Amino acid sequence: MNWQAFHFIRPWWLLALIPLAWGLWRLWRRSGNGSAWRKVVAPELLPHLLLDAEGGGRRRPLVLAALGFTMAILAQAGPTWEKLPQPVYSSQSALVILFDLSRSMDARDVKPSRLARARFKVEDILSHRREGETALIAFAGAPFTVVPLTDDVKTIHSQLPALNTDLMPVQGSNVAAAIEKAQALLQQAGRTRGQILLVGDGVNGDAAQRAAAKARKAGYRVSVLAVGTEAGAPIPTRRGVLKDAQGNIVVARLDVAALKAVARAGGGTFTRISLDDSDLKALGLLDQEPVQLHQLSKSDNEVARWRDFGPWLLLAVLPLAALAFRRGVLMVVFVGLLLPLPPQAEAGWWKDLWYRPDQQGQQLLERQEAEQAAQRFRDPDWKASALYRAGDYEEAGRLWSQGKGAQERYNLGNALAREGKFKEAIEAYEQALKLDPGLEDAKANKALLEELLKKQQQNQQNRQNQQNQQNQQNQQNQQNQQNQQNQQNQQNQQNQQNQQNQQNQQNQQNQQAAKSSQEQQKEKAEQEALQKEMEKRMKEAEQQRSEPREPSSKEEQRKASEEEQREQAREAQAEQAPKPMDERQLARDQWLRRIPDDPGELLRRKFRYYYQRQNHEAPKQNPW
């Protein structure tokens, strides 16, 4: 026995010793008090009256019970000091992703581009890979290994942003060579089974079908995830769009027939790329099949498993338990522990020991306590039903909206109808009938709501018409009152105008009589003043013509101020002109500009290096 390695597998069970010690201490004190005779009989007479005056006979069963419970708790804690090595098995499932980096992947018939959509989809595939190994091969006119088979998908994640079509040293769509390279990777890793996934938009003819059939015979299934559309789109470049040798614009179209032929020859699945996970489900990359025993391989690592010696302690507890049952000690212990408990112990944690929360909620629901039942339920359907009965239709509808079955849609329609949302309720009933056309309750409720909605719309239309008629009547009355008011105002204005005209005529007659005597004197005085003013101006003009004209000082001041402003503007421009930079700063900036900001440069050099070392017999194909 190795005491240095001794420990408990489940040490939290040792906390049970605390309530055990408390209960035994209380029973020990109760048994030590003796009977009521000790209070009335003299101490020297007790040995002759009581069979066990010292209480040792009553405390001995408690000692045995304490020993038994203590050994049982230690057994549950799991004492151990010996290891049992257990091998670890890992899944042998392997996936090789063939990523197309030909120029046609830059086409934008799918947004934002074929290449970007393919990258996003590969990231989704990697995020769902829980077991097995994954590899990534990029190809165009020739294939290149980006990441070999590995169970660390984060490594592949880090390489995806750098994948661009300009990394390839030779263009084309050499799918056959890519499939052969994927088959070689799987065979080198010792994988007898695996899946090859082609993510691209075209192939290079019958050679790809032959390579897929060869991989299928070797035990590797070839599937295709097509990117693009049959209509296609031009291929953008830095100088515009890609053109062929005759100067025609190249339109990259998805070759669906050829890709389906590759998937058929490889025994795999063909599917188009989608915005959701339907394509991954079609490829079987989401709902993975249960791993069989022959698909597991023994790992080099081992998990240490400790031998549990707790069951051996229970063998020593058995005779103590039998003796305790014979003497009724266990019943005394349980009664002694439970009697001091308050009555509130029946609820709360005590009830949780015997009933699950859903069972407690069902009991509350049967007692018409819907609100309390909703708080206890954990199952969403039961909780929604309790909330519905409690009148919380909004929360009940929210829970039912998470379900996808016909019954959940039907219940959702009932909740929405209770809230007065008839249109949404009708849509929920229609969804329920699509899933289960024989749901008669949904049909009846839908018809009832449609009739109610129709009546509601008719009532609203009637009320609107009545309101419009009332508004028209009010407008007509207001128009009549306005016309009457205008006629009265016009009549009043006419009367005032007549009175004003009469007053003006009288005033004119009075003014003409008053001016008749004054106009002659005034005209004579004005003529004399005008004559004097003309003579004065003629004398001033003759004096100005005889005297020489002096230069204007205002013009000189204006020219001086303009010259001063131009000088200030030149000084301001001189101050704003950039100062010459330091030579060391200029050299440092030029050195920094020479550093290329290209995360894919390492991959580009790697692909070029391997392409120069190997002799690739690429078939004749389009350079896109």
Tab-separated table of C-alpha atoms in Angstrom, residues 30-357:
chain	number	residue	atom	x	y	z
A	30	ARG	CA	-30.225	12.590	25.553
A	31	SER	CA	-29.201	9.057	26.506
A	32	GLY	CA	-26.865	10.335	29.218
A	33	ASN	CA	-29.603	12.191	31.089
A	34	GLY	CA	-31.129	8.901	32.297
A	35	SER	CA	-34.703	8.478	33.338
A	36	ALA	CA	-36.833	10.697	35.499
A	37	TRP	CA	-35.969	8.557	38.557
A	38	ARG	CA	-32.595	10.274	38.843
A	39	LYS	CA	-34.335	13.510	39.837
A	40	VAL	CA	-36.328	11.981	42.731
A	41	VAL	CA	-34.191	9.030	43.948
A	42	ALA	CA	-31.075	9.409	46.035
A	43	PRO	CA	-27.827	8.670	44.149
A	44	GLU	CA	-26.816	5.860	46.573
A	45	LEU	CA	-30.086	4.007	45.788
A	46	LEU	CA	-29.874	4.282	41.993
A	47	PRO	CA	-27.627	1.224	41.502
A	48	HIS	CA	-30.183	-0.905	43.292
A	49	LEU	CA	-33.183	0.501	41.384
A	50	LEU	CA	-31.851	0.932	37.810
A	51	LEU	CA	-30.367	-1.934	35.797
A	52	ASP	CA	-27.794	0.314	34.066
A	53	ALA	CA	-27.260	3.255	36.303
A	54	GLU	CA	-24.275	4.655	34.403
A	55	GLY	CA	-26.050	4.608	30.982
A	56	GLY	CA	-23.353	2.504	29.343
A	57	GLY	CA	-25.851	0.007	27.998
A	58	ARG	CA	-27.852	2.690	26.212
A	59	ARG	CA	-24.789	4.407	24.703
A	60	ARG	CA	-23.178	1.260	23.304
A	61	PRO	CA	-25.604	1.005	20.325
A	62	LEU	CA	-24.911	4.643	19.505
A	63	VAL	CA	-21.213	3.900	19.298
A	64	LEU	CA	-21.888	1.037	16.901
A	65	ALA	CA	-24.199	3.242	14.800
A	66	ALA	CA	-21.582	6.020	14.716
A	67	LEU	CA	-18.953	3.537	13.590
A	68	GLY	CA	-21.205	2.149	10.861
A	69	PHE	CA	-22.246	5.544	9.490
A	70	THR	CA	-18.652	6.776	9.553
A	71	MET	CA	-17.434	3.755	7.583
A	72	ALA	CA	-20.287	4.194	5.076
A	73	ILE	CA	-19.364	7.852	4.488
A	74	LEU	CA	-15.697	6.955	4.060
A	75	ALA	CA	-16.720	4.294	1.535
A	76	GLN	CA	-18.706	6.869	-0.424
A	77	ALA	CA	-15.691	9.237	-0.398
A	78	GLY	CA	-13.721	6.558	-2.272
A	79	PRO	CA	-10.386	5.911	-0.528
A	80	THR	CA	-7.681	4.890	-2.978
A	81	TRP	CA	-3.929	4.592	-3.351
A	82	GLU	CA	-3.515	2.522	-6.537
A	83	LYS	CA	-3.687	3.577	-10.204
A	84	LEU	CA	-5.344	1.662	-13.036
A	85	PRO	CA	-3.998	2.946	-16.396
A	86	GLN	CA	-6.681	3.206	-19.071
A	87	PRO	CA	-5.884	3.668	-22.786
A	88	VAL	CA	-7.363	6.589	-24.731
A	89	TYR	CA	-8.970	6.004	-28.119
A	90	SER	CA	-9.344	8.711	-30.739
A	91	SER	CA	-11.504	8.860	-33.857
A	92	GLN	CA	-9.863	7.919	-37.168
A	93	SER	CA	-12.226	10.051	-39.295
A	94	ALA	CA	-10.227	12.193	-41.721
A	95	LEU	CA	-11.288	15.070	-43.970
A	96	VAL	CA	-9.166	16.641	-46.719
A	97	ILE	CA	-10.477	19.967	-48.073
A	98	LEU	CA	-9.480	20.837	-51.652
A	99	PHE	CA	-9.673	24.634	-51.924
A	100	ASP	CA	-9.867	26.051	-55.458
A	101	LEU	CA	-7.638	29.134	-55.932
A	102	SER	CA	-7.982	29.539	-59.688
A	103	ARG	CA	-8.727	32.995	-61.109
A	104	SER	CA	-12.373	32.132	-61.696
A	105	MET	CA	-12.865	32.146	-57.906
A	106	ASP	CA	-12.552	35.960	-58.028
A	107	ALA	CA	-15.840	36.192	-59.964
A	108	ARG	CA	-18.592	38.058	-58.133
A	109	ASP	CA	-21.744	36.300	-59.252
A	110	VAL	CA	-22.150	35.445	-55.537
A	111	LYS	CA	-21.535	38.211	-53.028
A	112	PRO	CA	-19.001	39.362	-52.055
A	113	SER	CA	-17.095	36.897	-54.280
A	114	ARG	CA	-16.725	33.165	-54.822
A	115	LEU	CA	-13.437	33.106	-52.957
A	116	ALA	CA	-14.782	34.977	-49.907
A	117	ARG	CA	-17.887	32.782	-49.706
A	118	ALA	CA	-15.756	29.652	-49.954
A	119	ARG	CA	-13.488	30.878	-47.139
A	120	PHE	CA	-16.488	31.565	-44.896
A	121	LYS	CA	-17.922	28.115	-45.583
A	122	VAL	CA	-14.632	26.363	-44.796
A	123	GLU	CA	-14.561	28.251	-41.486
A	124	ASP	CA	-18.037	26.872	-40.734
A	125	ILE	CA	-16.852	23.352	-41.539
A	126	LEU	CA	-13.884	23.690	-39.197
A	127	SER	CA	-16.016	25.072	-36.384
A	128	HIS	CA	-18.176	21.903	-36.503
A	129	ARG	CA	-15.227	19.490	-36.548
A	130	ARG	CA	-15.156	17.970	-33.051
A	131	GLU	CA	-13.210	14.771	-33.729
A	132	GLY	CA	-10.843	13.383	-36.333
A	133	GLU	CA	-8.154	15.012	-38.420
A	134	THR	CA	-8.428	17.658	-41.131
A	135	ALA	CA	-6.104	18.751	-43.945
A	136	LEU	CA	-6.207	21.682	-46.382
A	137	ILE	CA	-4.897	21.583	-49.970
A	138	ALA	CA	-4.948	24.650	-52.237
A	139	PHE	CA	-4.881	24.053	-55.975
A	140	ALA	CA	-5.149	25.793	-59.324
A	141	GLY	CA	-2.941	24.486	-62.136
A	142	ALA	CA	-1.136	22.370	-59.502
A	143	PRO	CA	-2.003	21.298	-55.901
A	144	PHE	CA	-0.081	22.384	-52.795
A	145	THR	CA	-0.441	21.278	-49.183
A	146	VAL	CA	-1.308	24.216	-46.927
A	147	VAL	CA	-1.846	22.196	-43.711
A	148	PRO	CA	-1.343	18.379	-43.494
A	149	LEU	CA	-3.665	16.119	-41.517
A	150	THR	CA	-4.009	17.491	-38.004
A	151	ASP	CA	-6.564	17.553	-35.189
A	152	ASP	CA	-5.771	21.234	-34.506
A	153	VAL	CA	-8.312	23.094	-36.651
A	154	LYS	CA	-7.058	26.432	-35.309
A	155	THR	CA	-3.969	26.027	-37.504
A	156	ILE	CA	-6.167	25.831	-40.609
A	157	HIS	CA	-8.240	28.770	-39.362
A	158	SER	CA	-5.118	30.917	-39.195
A	159	GLN	CA	-4.165	30.121	-42.808
A	160	LEU	CA	-7.552	30.849	-44.434
A	161	PRO	CA	-7.354	34.687	-44.527
A	162	ALA	CA	-4.102	34.520	-46.554
A	163	LEU	CA	-5.546	32.332	-49.339
A	164	ASN	CA	-5.866	34.359	-52.563
A	165	THR	CA	-5.748	33.502	-56.241
A	166	ASP	CA	-2.457	35.367	-56.776
A	167	LEU	CA	-0.617	32.833	-54.565
A	168	MET	CA	-0.649	30.166	-57.267
A	169	PRO	CA	2.473	29.916	-59.443
A	170	VAL	CA	0.414	28.345	-62.256
A	171	GLN	CA	-3.256	28.890	-63.077
A	172	GLY	CA	-5.941	26.419	-64.108
A	173	SER	CA	-8.310	23.918	-62.430
A	174	ASN	CA	-6.276	20.740	-62.075
A	175	VAL	CA	-8.782	18.901	-59.878
A	176	ALA	CA	-7.364	15.478	-60.791
A	177	ALA	CA	-3.944	16.311	-59.340
A	178	ALA	CA	-5.598	17.746	-56.201
A	179	ILE	CA	-7.579	14.516	-55.610
A	180	GLU	CA	-4.455	12.413	-56.106
A	181	LYS	CA	-2.543	14.560	-53.600
A	182	ALA	CA	-5.367	14.229	-51.068
A	183	GLN	CA	-5.347	10.441	-51.518
A	184	ALA	CA	-1.574	10.424	-50.954
A	185	LEU	CA	-1.956	12.427	-47.743
A	186	LEU	CA	-4.517	9.970	-46.369
A	187	GLN	CA	-2.441	6.945	-47.280
A	188	GLN	CA	0.714	8.420	-45.750
A	189	ALA	CA	-1.180	8.982	-42.488
A	190	GLY	CA	-2.352	5.372	-42.512
A	191	ARG	CA	-6.030	6.224	-42.921
A	192	THR	CA	-7.917	3.478	-44.711
A	193	ARG	CA	-11.102	5.571	-44.799
A	194	GLY	CA	-11.718	9.281	-45.185
A	195	GLN	CA	-13.545	11.995	-47.044
A	196	ILE	CA	-12.250	14.383	-49.713
A	197	LEU	CA	-14.244	17.606	-50.128
A	198	LEU	CA	-13.778	19.689	-53.273
A	199	VAL	CA	-14.679	23.378	-52.813
A	200	GLY	CA	-14.570	24.989	-56.248
A	201	ASP	CA	-16.345	26.005	-59.444
A	202	GLY	CA	-14.978	23.801	-62.222
A	203	VAL	CA	-12.836	20.822	-63.318
A	204	ASN	CA	-10.402	20.028	-66.111
A	205	GLY	CA	-12.271	17.259	-67.890
A	206	ASP	CA	-12.473	13.495	-67.536
A	207	ALA	CA	-9.198	13.246	-65.612
A	208	ALA	CA	-10.940	14.478	-62.457
A	209	GLN	CA	-13.597	11.756	-62.752
A	210	ARG	CA	-10.950	9.061	-63.111
A	211	ALA	CA	-9.062	10.384	-60.081
A	212	ALA	CA	-12.283	10.429	-58.027
A	213	ALA	CA	-13.106	6.844	-59.043
A	214	LYS	CA	-9.582	5.753	-58.079
A	215	ALA	CA	-9.926	7.412	-54.659
A	216	ARG	CA	-13.279	5.691	-54.155
A	217	LYS	CA	-11.716	2.279	-54.793
A	218	ALA	CA	-9.052	3.108	-52.205
A	219	GLY	CA	-11.791	3.775	-49.612
A	220	TYR	CA	-12.002	7.561	-49.806
A	221	ARG	CA	-15.273	9.290	-50.654
A	222	VAL	CA	-15.108	12.424	-52.856
A	223	SER	CA	-17.808	15.096	-52.359
A	224	VAL	CA	-18.247	18.465	-54.090
A	225	LEU	CA	-19.327	21.841	-52.691
A	226	ALA	CA	-20.027	24.006	-55.755
A	227	VAL	CA	-19.420	27.779	-55.585
A	228	GLY	CA	-20.952	30.128	-58.169
A	229	THR	CA	-23.844	30.251	-60.642
A	230	GLU	CA	-24.452	28.973	-64.164
A	231	ALA	CA	-24.898	32.555	-65.413
A	232	GLY	CA	-21.397	33.370	-64.216
A	233	ALA	CA	-19.661	36.744	-64.096
A	234	PRO	CA	-16.500	38.410	-65.460
A	235	ILE	CA	-13.228	37.884	-63.617
A	236	PRO	CA	-11.956	41.183	-62.175
A	237	THR	CA	-8.248	42.049	-62.374
A	238	ARG	CA	-6.139	45.064	-61.471
A	239	ARG	CA	-6.475	46.376	-65.039
A	240	GLY	CA	-10.186	45.749	-65.413
A	241	VAL	CA	-11.535	42.311	-66.357
A	242	LEU	CA	-9.816	39.181	-67.682
A	243	LYS	CA	-9.848	38.657	-71.470
A	244	ASP	CA	-8.866	35.700	-73.628
A	245	ALA	CA	-6.319	35.659	-76.461
A	246	GLN	CA	-8.876	37.060	-78.944
A	247	GLY	CA	-9.668	40.000	-76.661
A	248	ASN	CA	-13.073	38.709	-75.542
A	249	ILE	CA	-14.165	39.126	-71.937
A	250	VAL	CA	-13.956	35.830	-70.034
A	251	VAL	CA	-17.186	34.915	-68.182
A	252	ALA	CA	-16.553	32.301	-65.469
A	253	ARG	CA	-19.552	29.942	-65.316
A	254	LEU	CA	-20.214	27.164	-62.820
A	255	ASP	CA	-19.680	23.766	-64.487
A	256	VAL	CA	-22.476	21.895	-62.665
A	257	ALA	CA	-22.490	18.814	-64.926
A	258	ALA	CA	-18.746	18.190	-64.569
A	259	LEU	CA	-18.819	18.670	-60.783
A	260	LYS	CA	-21.763	16.294	-60.398
A	261	ALA	CA	-19.887	13.725	-62.463
A	262	VAL	CA	-16.883	13.989	-60.110
A	263	ALA	CA	-19.090	13.505	-57.042
A	264	ARG	CA	-20.855	10.557	-58.697
A	265	ALA	CA	-17.552	8.907	-59.596
A	266	GLY	CA	-16.198	9.470	-56.093
A	267	GLY	CA	-19.275	8.023	-54.377
A	268	GLY	CA	-19.891	11.309	-52.589
A	269	THR	CA	-22.476	14.103	-52.500
A	270	PHE	CA	-22.879	17.163	-54.686
A	271	THR	CA	-24.394	20.335	-53.210
A	272	ARG	CA	-24.310	24.050	-53.827
A	273	ILE	CA	-22.965	26.535	-51.326
A	274	SER	CA	-25.715	28.213	-49.272
A	275	LEU	CA	-26.052	30.952	-46.696
A	276	ASP	CA	-27.267	28.551	-44.003
A	277	ASP	CA	-26.068	25.100	-42.889
A	278	SER	CA	-28.208	23.139	-45.340
A	279	ASP	CA	-25.193	22.434	-47.555
A	280	LEU	CA	-23.177	21.097	-44.607
A	281	LYS	CA	-26.106	18.884	-43.592
A	282	ALA	CA	-26.301	17.506	-47.117
A	283	LEU	CA	-22.588	16.679	-46.984
A	284	GLY	CA	-22.993	14.990	-43.582
A	285	LEU	CA	-20.572	17.346	-41.850
A	286	LEU	CA	-22.972	18.449	-39.097
A	287	ASP	CA	-24.789	15.335	-37.901
A	288	GLN	CA	-21.881	12.940	-37.701
A	289	GLU	CA	-22.669	9.234	-37.435
A	290	PRO	CA	-21.802	7.398	-34.196
A	291	VAL	CA	-18.193	6.301	-34.145
A	292	GLN	CA	-17.794	2.537	-34.500
A	293	LEU	CA	-15.174	0.530	-32.675
A	294	HIS	CA	-13.161	-0.152	-35.840
A	295	GLN	CA	-13.007	3.609	-36.474
A	296	LEU	CA	-11.123	4.229	-33.214
A	297	SER	CA	-7.367	4.092	-32.813
A	298	LYS	CA	-5.399	3.763	-29.612
A	299	SER	CA	-3.660	6.964	-28.638
A	300	ASP	CA	-0.156	7.185	-27.202
A	301	ASN	CA	-1.564	8.994	-24.166
A	302	GLU	CA	-3.150	7.244	-21.204
A	303	VAL	CA	-5.645	8.429	-18.600
A	304	ALA	CA	-4.889	7.588	-14.975
A	305	ARG	CA	-7.882	5.890	-13.312
A	306	TRP	CA	-7.765	5.218	-9.565
A	307	ARG	CA	-8.969	1.961	-8.021
A	308	ASP	CA	-11.882	2.592	-5.642
A	309	PHE	CA	-11.489	0.669	-2.357
A	310	GLY	CA	-14.687	2.075	-0.866
A	311	PRO	CA	-16.843	-1.018	-1.583
A	312	TRP	CA	-14.539	-3.092	0.620
A	313	LEU	CA	-15.398	-0.888	3.613
A	314	LEU	CA	-19.088	-1.657	3.095
A	315	LEU	CA	-18.391	-5.339	3.843
A	316	ALA	CA	-17.427	-4.284	7.377
A	317	VAL	CA	-20.574	-2.160	7.671
A	318	LEU	CA	-22.942	-5.057	6.868
A	319	PRO	CA	-22.684	-6.891	10.252
A	320	LEU	CA	-23.068	-3.598	12.114
A	321	ALA	CA	-26.160	-2.748	10.062
A	322	ALA	CA	-27.670	-6.203	10.727
A	323	LEU	CA	-27.052	-5.833	14.455
A	324	ALA	CA	-28.522	-2.321	14.454
A	325	PHE	CA	-31.695	-3.518	12.695
A	326	ARG	CA	-32.034	-6.339	15.193
A	327	ARG	CA	-31.878	-3.997	18.162
A	328	GLY	CA	-33.865	-1.194	16.483
A	329	VAL	CA	-31.022	1.278	16.769
A	330	LEU	CA	-31.463	2.636	13.269
A	331	MET	CA	-35.084	3.495	13.926
A	332	VAL	CA	-34.106	5.285	17.129
A	333	VAL	CA	-31.414	7.286	15.297
A	334	PHE	CA	-33.780	8.389	12.524
A	335	VAL	CA	-36.550	9.316	14.956
A	336	GLY	CA	-34.104	11.206	17.155
A	337	LEU	CA	-32.747	13.172	14.223
A	338	LEU	CA	-36.110	14.022	12.678
A	339	LEU	CA	-38.095	14.946	15.800
A	340	PRO	CA	-36.249	18.238	16.560
A	341	LEU	CA	-36.746	19.470	12.983
A	342	PRO	CA	-39.287	22.298	12.549
A	343	PRO	CA	-42.443	21.689	10.505
A	344	GLN	CA	-41.124	23.877	7.670
A	345	ALA	CA	-38.691	21.111	6.743
A	346	GLU	CA	-41.429	19.448	4.700
A	347	ALA	CA	-41.132	22.134	2.008
A	348	GLY	CA	-38.156	23.424	0.052
A	349	TRP	CA	-35.195	21.114	-0.058
A	350	TRP	CA	-37.127	18.260	1.529
A	351	LYS	CA	-39.585	18.240	-1.352
A	352	ASP	CA	-36.723	18.460	-3.862
A	353	LEU	CA	-35.448	15.144	-2.540
A	354	TRP	CA	-38.575	13.316	-3.705
A	355	TYR	CA	-40.033	15.315	-6.599
A	356	ARG	CA	-38.459	16.849	-9.660
A	357	PRO	CA	-39.269	20.534	-10.381
